[in-house]
Amino acid sequence: KGVPGQDREALGPFEEGRLDLPGVIFIRFTDKCGVAPSRLVESMFKNILEEEGGIDEIERLHIRRLVPVDGSCFASPEAAATLTASLLPATFSALPPGNATFKIVLERRSSEGLNRSAFISSVATVAASLGPYSVNLSAPDVEISVQVYRSTCGIAAWPRASLGTLASFSFDQARTLLYPFARLHRRAREDEEDEKGE
């Protein structure tokens, strides 16, 4: 979805937006459909990997990576902290009870004057205040993505153990890290379905 030239009806609950940023297309929800963008992207990424020829087809369309954004705000540490407080409880509540860890990944585009440490500190302070949660940069339970473009900040969070986050939703990384396992999983599932049909 989101291919230039498609009309509004063809896009359904999505709308393509131009960011005046080479190589980037922003696709936003225009209707409430009851699913967080990060969950939708995770499901799309998994399906593409497991579909026969899926990763080759997506790369022929020159799609290199999917970046989910669950909410957006003005690009300031204070606004990012407020948005984080509204988004993270749902993600952490889906984890098993007890201590949990998180990692913050911040990426910026056309935002050279951004105070990177202030953004990360504000988001980390909020995350740590929500429960017995601490930072773990090597193997976190939750990854928090902070995307800054000019004066806009987008934030999303998801369990790190999900298939997509292991490759940062990058199809280049997925080809090396995940695609062989996805193919094995697909073949095992097909064999199981064949056995049930016999």
mmCIF file with all atom_site columns, C-alpha atoms in Angstrom:
data_model
loop_
_atom_site.group_PDB
_atom_site.id
_atom_site.type_symbol
_atom_site.label_atom_id
_atom_site.label_alt_id
_atom_site.label_comp_id
_atom_site.label_asym_id
_atom_site.label_entity_id
_atom_site.label_seq_id
_atom_site.pdbx_PDB_ins_code
_atom_site.Cartn_x
_atom_site.Cartn_y
_atom_site.Cartn_z
_atom_site.occupancy
_atom_site.B_iso_or_equiv
_atom_site.pdbx_formal_charge
_atom_site.auth_seq_id
_atom_site.auth_comp_id
_atom_site.auth_asym_id
_atom_site.auth_atom_id
_atom_site.pdbx_PDB_model_num
ATOM 1   C CA . LYS A 1 1   ? 0.000   0.000   0.000  1.00 0.00 ? 1   LYS A CA 1
ATOM 2   C CA . GLY A 1 2   ? 1.031   3.610   -0.330 1.00 0.00 ? 2   GLY A CA 1
ATOM 3   C CA . VAL A 1 3   ? 2.348   3.324   -3.899 1.00 0.00 ? 3   VAL A CA 1
ATOM 4   C CA . PRO A 1 4   ? 2.382   6.730   -5.618 1.00 0.00 ? 4   PRO A CA 1
ATOM 5   C CA . GLY A 1 5   ? -0.596  7.102   -7.904 1.00 0.00 ? 5   GLY A CA 1
ATOM 6   C CA . GLN A 1 6   ? -3.042  5.048   -5.844 1.00 0.00 ? 6   GLN A CA 1
ATOM 7   C CA . ASP A 1 7   ? -6.297  6.788   -5.026 1.00 0.00 ? 7   ASP A CA 1
ATOM 8   C CA . ARG A 1 8   ? -7.681  7.332   -1.528 1.00 0.00 ? 8   ARG A CA 1
ATOM 9   C CA . GLU A 1 9   ? -10.168 4.451   -1.813 1.00 0.00 ? 9   GLU A CA 1
ATOM 10  C CA . ALA A 1 10  ? -7.421  1.974   -2.725 1.00 0.00 ? 10  ALA A CA 1
ATOM 11  C CA . LEU A 1 11  ? -5.450  2.907   0.381  1.00 0.00 ? 11  LEU A CA 1
ATOM 12  C CA . GLY A 1 12  ? -8.377  2.092   2.687  1.00 0.00 ? 12  GLY A CA 1
ATOM 13  C CA . PRO A 1 13  ? -7.614  3.227   6.263  1.00 0.00 ? 13  PRO A CA 1
ATOM 14  C CA . PHE A 1 14  ? -4.183  4.529   5.267  1.00 0.00 ? 14  PHE A CA 1
ATOM 15  C CA . GLU A 1 15  ? -2.978  7.733   3.699  1.00 0.00 ? 15  GLU A CA 1
ATOM 16  C CA . GLU A 1 16  ? 0.341   8.381   2.010  1.00 0.00 ? 16  GLU A CA 1
ATOM 17  C CA . GLY A 1 17  ? 2.220   11.476  3.111  1.00 0.00 ? 17  GLY A CA 1
ATOM 18  C CA . ARG A 1 18  ? 5.251   13.128  1.546  1.00 0.00 ? 18  ARG A CA 1
ATOM 19  C CA . LEU A 1 19  ? 7.903   14.302  3.978  1.00 0.00 ? 19  LEU A CA 1
ATOM 20  C CA . ASP A 1 20  ? 10.188  15.996  1.466  1.00 0.00 ? 20  ASP A CA 1
ATOM 21  C CA . LEU A 1 21  ? 12.727  13.396  2.565  1.00 0.00 ? 21  LEU A CA 1
ATOM 22  C CA . PRO A 1 22  ? 14.413  11.355  -0.201 1.00 0.00 ? 22  PRO A CA 1
ATOM 23  C CA . GLY A 1 23  ? 13.650  7.655   -0.022 1.00 0.00 ? 23  GLY A CA 1
ATOM 24  C CA . VAL A 1 24  ? 11.005  7.940   2.725  1.00 0.00 ? 24  VAL A CA 1
ATOM 25  C CA . ILE A 1 25  ? 7.237   7.521   2.437  1.00 0.00 ? 25  ILE A CA 1
ATOM 26  C CA . PHE A 1 26  ? 5.110   8.072   5.518  1.00 0.00 ? 26  PHE A CA 1
ATOM 27  C CA . ILE A 1 27  ? 1.863   6.072   5.684  1.00 0.00 ? 27  ILE A CA 1
ATOM 28  C CA . ARG A 1 28  ? -0.534  7.038   8.459  1.00 0.00 ? 28  ARG A CA 1
ATOM 29  C CA . PHE A 1 29  ? -3.799  5.658   9.790  1.00 0.00 ? 29  PHE A CA 1
ATOM 30  C CA . THR A 1 30  ? -6.805  7.726   8.787  1.00 0.00 ? 30  THR A CA 1
ATOM 31  C CA . ASP A 1 31  ? -9.306  5.563   10.678 1.00 0.00 ? 31  ASP A CA 1
ATOM 32  C CA . LYS A 1 32  ? -9.266  3.913   14.099 1.00 0.00 ? 32  LYS A CA 1
ATOM 33  C CA . CYS A 1 33  ? -8.862  0.208   13.353 1.00 0.00 ? 33  CYS A CA 1
ATOM 34  C CA . GLY A 1 34  ? -8.052  -1.064  16.842 1.00 0.00 ? 34  GLY A CA 1
ATOM 35  C CA . VAL A 1 35  ? -4.443  -2.084  16.281 1.00 0.00 ? 35  VAL A CA 1
ATOM 36  C CA . ALA A 1 36  ? -1.233  -0.238  17.109 1.00 0.00 ? 36  ALA A CA 1
ATOM 37  C CA . PRO A 1 37  ? 0.956   0.591   14.083 1.00 0.00 ? 37  PRO A CA 1
ATOM 38  C CA . SER A 1 38  ? 3.892   -1.275  15.666 1.00 0.00 ? 38  SER A CA 1
ATOM 39  C CA . ARG A 1 39  ? 1.807   -4.474  15.917 1.00 0.00 ? 39  ARG A CA 1
ATOM 40  C CA . LEU A 1 40  ? 0.659   -4.090  12.316 1.00 0.00 ? 40  LEU A CA 1
ATOM 41  C CA . VAL A 1 41  ? 4.218   -3.562  11.063 1.00 0.00 ? 41  VAL A CA 1
ATOM 42  C CA . GLU A 1 42  ? 5.412   -6.561  13.074 1.00 0.00 ? 42  GLU A CA 1
ATOM 43  C CA . SER A 1 43  ? 2.719   -8.750  11.524 1.00 0.00 ? 43  SER A CA 1
ATOM 44  C CA . MET A 1 44  ? 3.474   -7.454  8.007  1.00 0.00 ? 44  MET A CA 1
ATOM 45  C CA . PHE A 1 45  ? 7.194   -8.072  8.469  1.00 0.00 ? 45  PHE A CA 1
ATOM 46  C CA . LYS A 1 46  ? 6.620   -11.633 9.695  1.00 0.00 ? 46  LYS A CA 1
ATOM 47  C CA . ASN A 1 47  ? 4.234   -12.446 6.855  1.00 0.00 ? 47  ASN A CA 1
ATOM 48  C CA . ILE A 1 48  ? 6.657   -11.126 4.227  1.00 0.00 ? 48  ILE A CA 1
ATOM 49  C CA . LEU A 1 49  ? 9.485   -13.251 5.622  1.00 0.00 ? 49  LEU A CA 1
ATOM 50  C CA . GLU A 1 50  ? 7.406   -16.404 5.750  1.00 0.00 ? 50  GLU A CA 1
ATOM 51  C CA . GLU A 1 51  ? 5.779   -16.026 2.347  1.00 0.00 ? 51  GLU A CA 1
ATOM 52  C CA . GLU A 1 52  ? 7.487   -17.851 -0.476 1.00 0.00 ? 52  GLU A CA 1
ATOM 53  C CA . GLY A 1 53  ? 9.505   -15.234 -2.373 1.00 0.00 ? 53  GLY A CA 1
ATOM 54  C CA . GLY A 1 54  ? 8.109   -12.480 -0.175 1.00 0.00 ? 54  GLY A CA 1
ATOM 55  C CA . ILE A 1 55  ? 11.379  -10.855 0.778  1.00 0.00 ? 55  ILE A CA 1
ATOM 56  C CA . ASP A 1 56  ? 12.583  -10.883 -2.831 1.00 0.00 ? 56  ASP A CA 1
ATOM 57  C CA . GLU A 1 57  ? 9.361   -9.240  -4.001 1.00 0.00 ? 57  GLU A CA 1
ATOM 58  C CA . ILE A 1 58  ? 9.473   -6.509  -1.363 1.00 0.00 ? 58  ILE A CA 1
ATOM 59  C CA . GLU A 1 59  ? 13.055  -5.667  -2.280 1.00 0.00 ? 59  GLU A CA 1
ATOM 60  C CA . ARG A 1 60  ? 12.102  -5.419  -5.946 1.00 0.00 ? 60  ARG A CA 1
ATOM 61  C CA . LEU A 1 61  ? 9.730   -2.662  -4.832 1.00 0.00 ? 61  LEU A CA 1
ATOM 62  C CA . HIS A 1 62  ? 12.765  -0.926  -3.257 1.00 0.00 ? 62  HIS A CA 1
ATOM 63  C CA . ILE A 1 63  ? 11.345  -1.138  0.269  1.00 0.00 ? 63  ILE A CA 1
ATOM 64  C CA . ARG A 1 64  ? 14.339  -1.506  2.549  1.00 0.00 ? 64  ARG A CA 1
ATOM 65  C CA . ARG A 1 65  ? 12.819  -1.063  5.979  1.00 0.00 ? 65  ARG A CA 1
ATOM 66  C CA . LEU A 1 66  ? 9.575   -0.527  7.874  1.00 0.00 ? 66  LEU A CA 1
ATOM 67  C CA . VAL A 1 67  ? 9.549   1.961   10.773 1.00 0.00 ? 67  VAL A CA 1
ATOM 68  C CA . PRO A 1 68  ? 6.450   1.891   13.000 1.00 0.00 ? 68  PRO A CA 1
ATOM 69  C CA . VAL A 1 69  ? 5.272   5.016   14.828 1.00 0.00 ? 69  VAL A CA 1
ATOM 70  C CA . ASP A 1 70  ? 2.534   4.582   17.453 1.00 0.00 ? 70  ASP A CA 1
ATOM 71  C CA . GLY A 1 71  ? 2.207   8.288   18.261 1.00 0.00 ? 71  GLY A CA 1
ATOM 72  C CA . SER A 1 72  ? 3.709   11.651  17.351 1.00 0.00 ? 72  SER A CA 1
ATOM 73  C CA . CYS A 1 73  ? 4.330   14.982  19.056 1.00 0.00 ? 73  CYS A CA 1
ATOM 74  C CA . PHE A 1 74  ? 6.388   18.142  18.826 1.00 0.00 ? 74  PHE A CA 1
ATOM 75  C CA . ALA A 1 75  ? 10.107  17.364  18.813 1.00 0.00 ? 75  ALA A CA 1
ATOM 76  C CA . SER A 1 76  ? 11.035  18.380  22.347 1.00 0.00 ? 76  SER A CA 1
ATOM 77  C CA . PRO A 1 77  ? 12.216  16.243  25.288 1.00 0.00 ? 77  PRO A CA 1
ATOM 78  C CA . GLU A 1 78  ? 9.210   17.359  27.351 1.00 0.00 ? 78  GLU A CA 1
ATOM 79  C CA . ALA A 1 79  ? 6.659   16.437  24.670 1.00 0.00 ? 79  ALA A CA 1
ATOM 80  C CA . ALA A 1 80  ? 8.446   13.131  24.038 1.00 0.00 ? 80  ALA A CA 1
ATOM 81  C CA . ALA A 1 81  ? 8.233   12.311  27.750 1.00 0.00 ? 81  ALA A CA 1
ATOM 82  C CA . THR A 1 82  ? 4.479   13.000  27.811 1.00 0.00 ? 82  THR A CA 1
ATOM 83  C CA . LEU A 1 83  ? 3.886   10.837  24.738 1.00 0.00 ? 83  LEU A CA 1
ATOM 84  C CA . THR A 1 84  ? 6.040   8.049   26.162 1.00 0.00 ? 84  THR A CA 1
ATOM 85  C CA . ALA A 1 85  ? 3.961   8.024   29.352 1.00 0.00 ? 85  ALA A CA 1
ATOM 86  C CA . SER A 1 86  ? 0.807   7.450   27.312 1.00 0.00 ? 86  SER A CA 1
ATOM 87  C CA . LEU A 1 87  ? 2.232   4.727   25.028 1.00 0.00 ? 87  LEU A CA 1
ATOM 88  C CA . LEU A 1 88  ? 4.452   2.535   27.196 1.00 0.00 ? 88  LEU A CA 1
ATOM 89  C CA . PRO A 1 89  ? 2.022   1.129   29.800 1.00 0.00 ? 89  PRO A CA 1
ATOM 90  C CA . ALA A 1 90  ? 0.287   -1.033  27.184 1.00 0.00 ? 90  ALA A CA 1
ATOM 91  C CA . THR A 1 91  ? 3.601   -2.473  26.000 1.00 0.00 ? 91  THR A CA 1
ATOM 92  C CA . PHE A 1 92  ? 4.966   -3.225  29.454 1.00 0.00 ? 92  PHE A CA 1
ATOM 93  C CA . SER A 1 93  ? 1.655   -4.679  30.666 1.00 0.00 ? 93  SER A CA 1
ATOM 94  C CA . ALA A 1 94  ? 1.886   -7.333  27.943 1.00 0.00 ? 94  ALA A CA 1
ATOM 95  C CA . LEU A 1 95  ? 5.138   -8.666  29.459 1.00 0.00 ? 95  LEU A CA 1
ATOM 96  C CA . PRO A 1 96  ? 5.273   -11.327 32.200 1.00 0.00 ? 96  PRO A CA 1
ATOM 97  C CA . PRO A 1 97  ? 5.058   -9.818  35.718 1.00 0.00 ? 97  PRO A CA 1
ATOM 98  C CA . GLY A 1 98  ? 8.321   -8.756  37.328 1.00 0.00 ? 98  GLY A CA 1
ATOM 99  C CA . ASN A 1 99  ? 11.378  -6.787  36.381 1.00 0.00 ? 99  ASN A CA 1
ATOM 100 C CA . ALA A 1 100 ? 11.747  -5.775  32.738 1.00 0.00 ? 100 ALA A CA 1
ATOM 101 C CA . THR A 1 101 ? 14.386  -3.969  30.724 1.00 0.00 ? 101 THR A CA 1
ATOM 102 C CA . PHE A 1 102 ? 14.256  -1.546  27.834 1.00 0.00 ? 102 PHE A CA 1
ATOM 103 C CA . LYS A 1 103 ? 16.455  0.044   25.195 1.00 0.00 ? 103 LYS A CA 1
ATOM 104 C CA . ILE A 1 104 ? 15.937  3.387   23.476 1.00 0.00 ? 104 ILE A CA 1
ATOM 105 C CA . VAL A 1 105 ? 16.899  3.780   19.824 1.00 0.00 ? 105 VAL A CA 1
ATOM 106 C CA . LEU A 1 106 ? 16.839  7.378   18.586 1.00 0.00 ? 106 LEU A CA 1
ATOM 107 C CA . GLU A 1 107 ? 17.146  8.277   14.910 1.00 0.00 ? 107 GLU A CA 1
ATOM 108 C CA . ARG A 1 108 ? 17.048  11.819  13.556 1.00 0.00 ? 108 ARG A CA 1
ATOM 109 C CA . ARG A 1 109 ? 16.614  13.259  10.081 1.00 0.00 ? 109 ARG A CA 1
ATOM 110 C CA . SER A 1 110 ? 16.968  16.931  9.176  1.00 0.00 ? 110 SER A CA 1
ATOM 111 C CA . SER A 1 111 ? 17.320  17.658  12.901 1.00 0.00 ? 111 SER A CA 1
ATOM 112 C CA . GLU A 1 112 ? 20.967  18.603  13.299 1.00 0.00 ? 112 GLU A CA 1
ATOM 113 C CA . GLY A 1 113 ? 20.376  20.790  16.370 1.00 0.00 ? 113 GLY A CA 1
ATOM 114 C CA . LEU A 1 114 ? 18.640  18.039  18.319 1.00 0.00 ? 114 LEU A CA 1
ATOM 115 C CA . ASN A 1 115 ? 19.857  17.468  21.896 1.00 0.00 ? 115 ASN A CA 1
ATOM 116 C CA . ARG A 1 116 ? 20.140  13.697  21.645 1.00 0.00 ? 116 ARG A CA 1
ATOM 117 C CA . SER A 1 117 ? 21.025  13.050  25.281 1.00 0.00 ? 117 SER A CA 1
ATOM 118 C CA . ALA A 1 118 ? 18.108  15.177  26.538 1.00 0.00 ? 118 ALA A CA 1
ATOM 119 C CA . PHE A 1 119 ? 15.624  13.205  24.426 1.00 0.00 ? 119 PHE A CA 1
ATOM 120 C CA . ILE A 1 120 ? 16.960  9.835   25.532 1.00 0.00 ? 120 ILE A CA 1
ATOM 121 C CA . SER A 1 121 ? 17.113  10.903  29.172 1.00 0.00 ? 121 SER A CA 1
ATOM 122 C CA . SER A 1 122 ? 13.519  12.172  29.194 1.00 0.00 ? 122 SER A CA 1
ATOM 123 C CA . VAL A 1 123 ? 12.139  9.004   27.614 1.00 0.00 ? 123 VAL A CA 1
ATOM 124 C CA . ALA A 1 124 ? 14.256  6.741   29.848 1.00 0.00 ? 124 ALA A CA 1
ATOM 125 C CA . THR A 1 125 ? 13.122  8.562   33.007 1.00 0.00 ? 125 THR A CA 1
ATOM 126 C CA . VAL A 1 126 ? 9.478   8.004   32.131 1.00 0.00 ? 126 VAL A CA 1
ATOM 127 C CA . ALA A 1 127 ? 10.021  4.342   31.197 1.00 0.00 ? 127 ALA A CA 1
ATOM 128 C CA . ALA A 1 128 ? 11.869  3.606   34.442 1.00 0.00 ? 128 ALA A CA 1
ATOM 129 C CA . SER A 1 129 ? 9.131   5.296   36.490 1.00 0.00 ? 129 SER A CA 1
ATOM 130 C CA . LEU A 1 130 ? 6.409   2.961   35.196 1.00 0.00 ? 130 LEU A CA 1
ATOM 131 C CA . GLY A 1 131 ? 7.627   -0.049  37.189 1.00 0.00 ? 131 GLY A CA 1
ATOM 132 C CA . PRO A 1 132 ? 10.692  -2.077  38.122 1.00 0.00 ? 132 PRO A CA 1
ATOM 133 C CA . TYR A 1 133 ? 12.213  -1.352  34.716 1.00 0.00 ? 133 TYR A CA 1
ATOM 134 C CA . SER A 1 134 ? 15.830  -0.619  33.844 1.00 0.00 ? 134 SER A CA 1
ATOM 135 C CA . VAL A 1 135 ? 18.042  -0.054  30.807 1.00 0.00 ? 135 VAL A CA 1
ATOM 136 C CA . ASN A 1 136 ? 19.619  -3.007  29.001 1.00 0.00 ? 136 ASN A CA 1
ATOM 137 C CA . LEU A 1 137 ? 21.348  -2.117  25.742 1.00 0.00 ? 137 LEU A CA 1
ATOM 138 C CA . SER A 1 138 ? 22.359  -5.650  24.738 1.00 0.00 ? 138 SER A CA 1
ATOM 139 C CA . ALA A 1 139 ? 19.244  -7.773  25.353 1.00 0.00 ? 139 ALA A CA 1
ATOM 140 C CA . PRO A 1 140 ? 16.233  -5.633  26.362 1.00 0.00 ? 140 PRO A CA 1
ATOM 141 C CA . ASP A 1 141 ? 12.695  -6.914  26.799 1.00 0.00 ? 141 ASP A CA 1
ATOM 142 C CA . VAL A 1 142 ? 11.268  -3.802  25.120 1.00 0.00 ? 142 VAL A CA 1
ATOM 143 C CA . GLU A 1 143 ? 12.678  -1.586  22.392 1.00 0.00 ? 143 GLU A CA 1
ATOM 144 C CA . ILE A 1 144 ? 11.556  2.047   22.331 1.00 0.00 ? 144 ILE A CA 1
ATOM 145 C CA . SER A 1 145 ? 11.961  3.761   18.972 1.00 0.00 ? 145 SER A CA 1
ATOM 146 C CA . VAL A 1 146 ? 12.238  7.551   18.856 1.00 0.00 ? 146 VAL A CA 1
ATOM 147 C CA . GLN A 1 147 ? 12.145  9.007   15.340 1.00 0.00 ? 147 GLN A CA 1
ATOM 148 C CA . VAL A 1 148 ? 12.749  12.746  14.942 1.00 0.00 ? 148 VAL A CA 1
ATOM 149 C CA . TYR A 1 149 ? 12.184  14.547  11.661 1.00 0.00 ? 149 TYR A CA 1
ATOM 150 C CA . ARG A 1 150 ? 12.561  18.335  11.799 1.00 0.00 ? 150 ARG A CA 1
ATOM 151 C CA . SER A 1 151 ? 9.990   19.476  14.393 1.00 0.00 ? 151 SER A CA 1
ATOM 152 C CA . THR A 1 152 ? 8.120   16.172  14.670 1.00 0.00 ? 152 THR A CA 1
ATOM 153 C CA . CYS A 1 153 ? 8.878   13.273  17.001 1.00 0.00 ? 153 CYS A CA 1
ATOM 154 C CA . GLY A 1 154 ? 7.408   9.794   16.516 1.00 0.00 ? 154 GLY A CA 1
ATOM 155 C CA . ILE A 1 155 ? 7.565   7.101   19.184 1.00 0.00 ? 155 ILE A CA 1
ATOM 156 C CA . ALA A 1 156 ? 6.767   3.389   19.201 1.00 0.00 ? 156 ALA A CA 1
ATOM 157 C CA . ALA A 1 157 ? 7.539   0.497   21.544 1.00 0.00 ? 157 ALA A CA 1
ATOM 158 C CA . TRP A 1 158 ? 7.387   -3.264  21.126 1.00 0.00 ? 158 TRP A CA 1
ATOM 159 C CA . PRO A 1 159 ? 8.698   -6.487  22.732 1.00 0.00 ? 159 PRO A CA 1
ATOM 160 C CA . ARG A 1 160 ? 12.261  -7.011  21.602 1.00 0.00 ? 160 ARG A CA 1
ATOM 161 C CA . ALA A 1 161 ? 11.703  -10.745 21.187 1.00 0.00 ? 161 ALA A CA 1
ATOM 162 C CA . SER A 1 162 ? 9.390   -10.169 18.234 1.00 0.00 ? 162 SER A CA 1
ATOM 163 C CA . LEU A 1 163 ? 10.594  -11.315 14.837 1.00 0.00 ? 163 LEU A CA 1
ATOM 164 C CA . GLY A 1 164 ? 10.766  -7.879  13.263 1.00 0.00 ? 164 GLY A CA 1
ATOM 165 C CA . THR A 1 165 ? 12.712  -6.159  16.004 1.00 0.00 ? 165 THR A CA 1
ATOM 166 C CA . LEU A 1 166 ? 15.491  -8.720  15.855 1.00 0.00 ? 166 LEU A CA 1
ATOM 167 C CA . ALA A 1 167 ? 16.327  -7.195  12.487 1.00 0.00 ? 167 ALA A CA 1
ATOM 168 C CA . SER A 1 168 ? 15.156  -3.644  13.299 1.00 0.00 ? 168 SER A CA 1
ATOM 169 C CA . PHE A 1 169 ? 12.453  -4.178  10.638 1.00 0.00 ? 169 PHE A CA 1
ATOM 170 C CA . SER A 1 170 ? 15.197  -4.016  7.997  1.00 0.00 ? 170 SER A CA 1
ATOM 171 C CA . PHE A 1 171 ? 14.821  -6.413  5.078  1.00 0.00 ? 171 PHE A CA 1
ATOM 172 C CA . ASP A 1 172 ? 18.563  -6.281  4.461  1.00 0.00 ? 172 ASP A CA 1
ATOM 173 C CA . GLN A 1 173 ? 19.246  -7.514  7.993  1.00 0.00 ? 173 GLN A CA 1
ATOM 174 C CA . ALA A 1 174 ? 16.379  -9.979  7.815  1.00 0.00 ? 174 ALA A CA 1
ATOM 175 C CA . ARG A 1 175 ? 17.835  -11.652 4.748  1.00 0.00 ? 175 ARG A CA 1
ATOM 176 C CA . THR A 1 176 ? 20.972  -12.496 6.723  1.00 0.00 ? 176 THR A CA 1
ATOM 177 C CA . LEU A 1 177 ? 19.630  -12.981 10.247 1.00 0.00 ? 177 LEU A CA 1
ATOM 178 C CA . LEU A 1 178 ? 16.071  -14.237 9.959  1.00 0.00 ? 178 LEU A CA 1
ATOM 179 C CA . TYR A 1 179 ? 15.115  -15.371 6.472  1.00 0.00 ? 179 TYR A CA 1
ATOM 180 C CA . PRO A 1 180 ? 16.649  -18.878 6.761  1.00 0.00 ? 180 PRO A CA 1
ATOM 181 C CA . PHE A 1 181 ? 14.735  -19.490 10.002 1.00 0.00 ? 181 PHE A CA 1
ATOM 182 C CA . ALA A 1 182 ? 11.520  -18.098 8.561  1.00 0.00 ? 182 ALA A CA 1
ATOM 183 C CA . ARG A 1 183 ? 11.769  -20.457 5.601  1.00 0.00 ? 183 ARG A CA 1
ATOM 184 C CA . LEU A 1 184 ? 12.340  -23.420 7.935  1.00 0.00 ? 184 LEU A CA 1
ATOM 185 C CA . HIS A 1 185 ? 9.337   -22.364 10.009 1.00 0.00 ? 185 HIS A CA 1
ATOM 186 C CA . ARG A 1 186 ? 7.170   -22.094 6.894  1.00 0.00 ? 186 ARG A CA 1
ATOM 187 C CA . ARG A 1 187 ? 8.233   -25.535 5.661  1.00 0.00 ? 187 ARG A CA 1
ATOM 188 C CA . ALA A 1 188 ? 7.599   -27.095 9.082  1.00 0.00 ? 188 ALA A CA 1
ATOM 189 C CA . ARG A 1 189 ? 4.132   -25.520 9.151  1.00 0.00 ? 189 ARG A CA 1
ATOM 190 C CA . GLU A 1 190 ? 3.374   -26.781 5.635  1.00 0.00 ? 190 GLU A CA 1
ATOM 191 C CA . ASP A 1 191 ? 4.530   -30.298 6.575  1.00 0.00 ? 191 ASP A CA 1
ATOM 192 C CA . GLU A 1 192 ? 2.279   -30.211 9.633  1.00 0.00 ? 192 GLU A CA 1
ATOM 193 C CA . GLU A 1 193 ? -0.685  -29.131 7.516  1.00 0.00 ? 193 GLU A CA 1
ATOM 194 C CA . ASP A 1 194 ? 0.045   -31.920 5.003  1.00 0.00 ? 194 ASP A CA 1
ATOM 195 C CA . GLU A 1 195 ? 0.112   -34.501 7.791  1.00 0.00 ? 195 GLU A CA 1
ATOM 196 C CA . LYS A 1 196 ? -3.241  -33.281 9.105  1.00 0.00 ? 196 LYS A CA 1
ATOM 197 C CA . GLY A 1 197 ? -4.713  -33.554 5.619  1.00 0.00 ? 197 GLY A CA 1
ATOM 198 C CA . GLU A 1 198 ? -3.652  -37.178 5.122  1.00 0.00 ? 198 GLU A CA 1
#
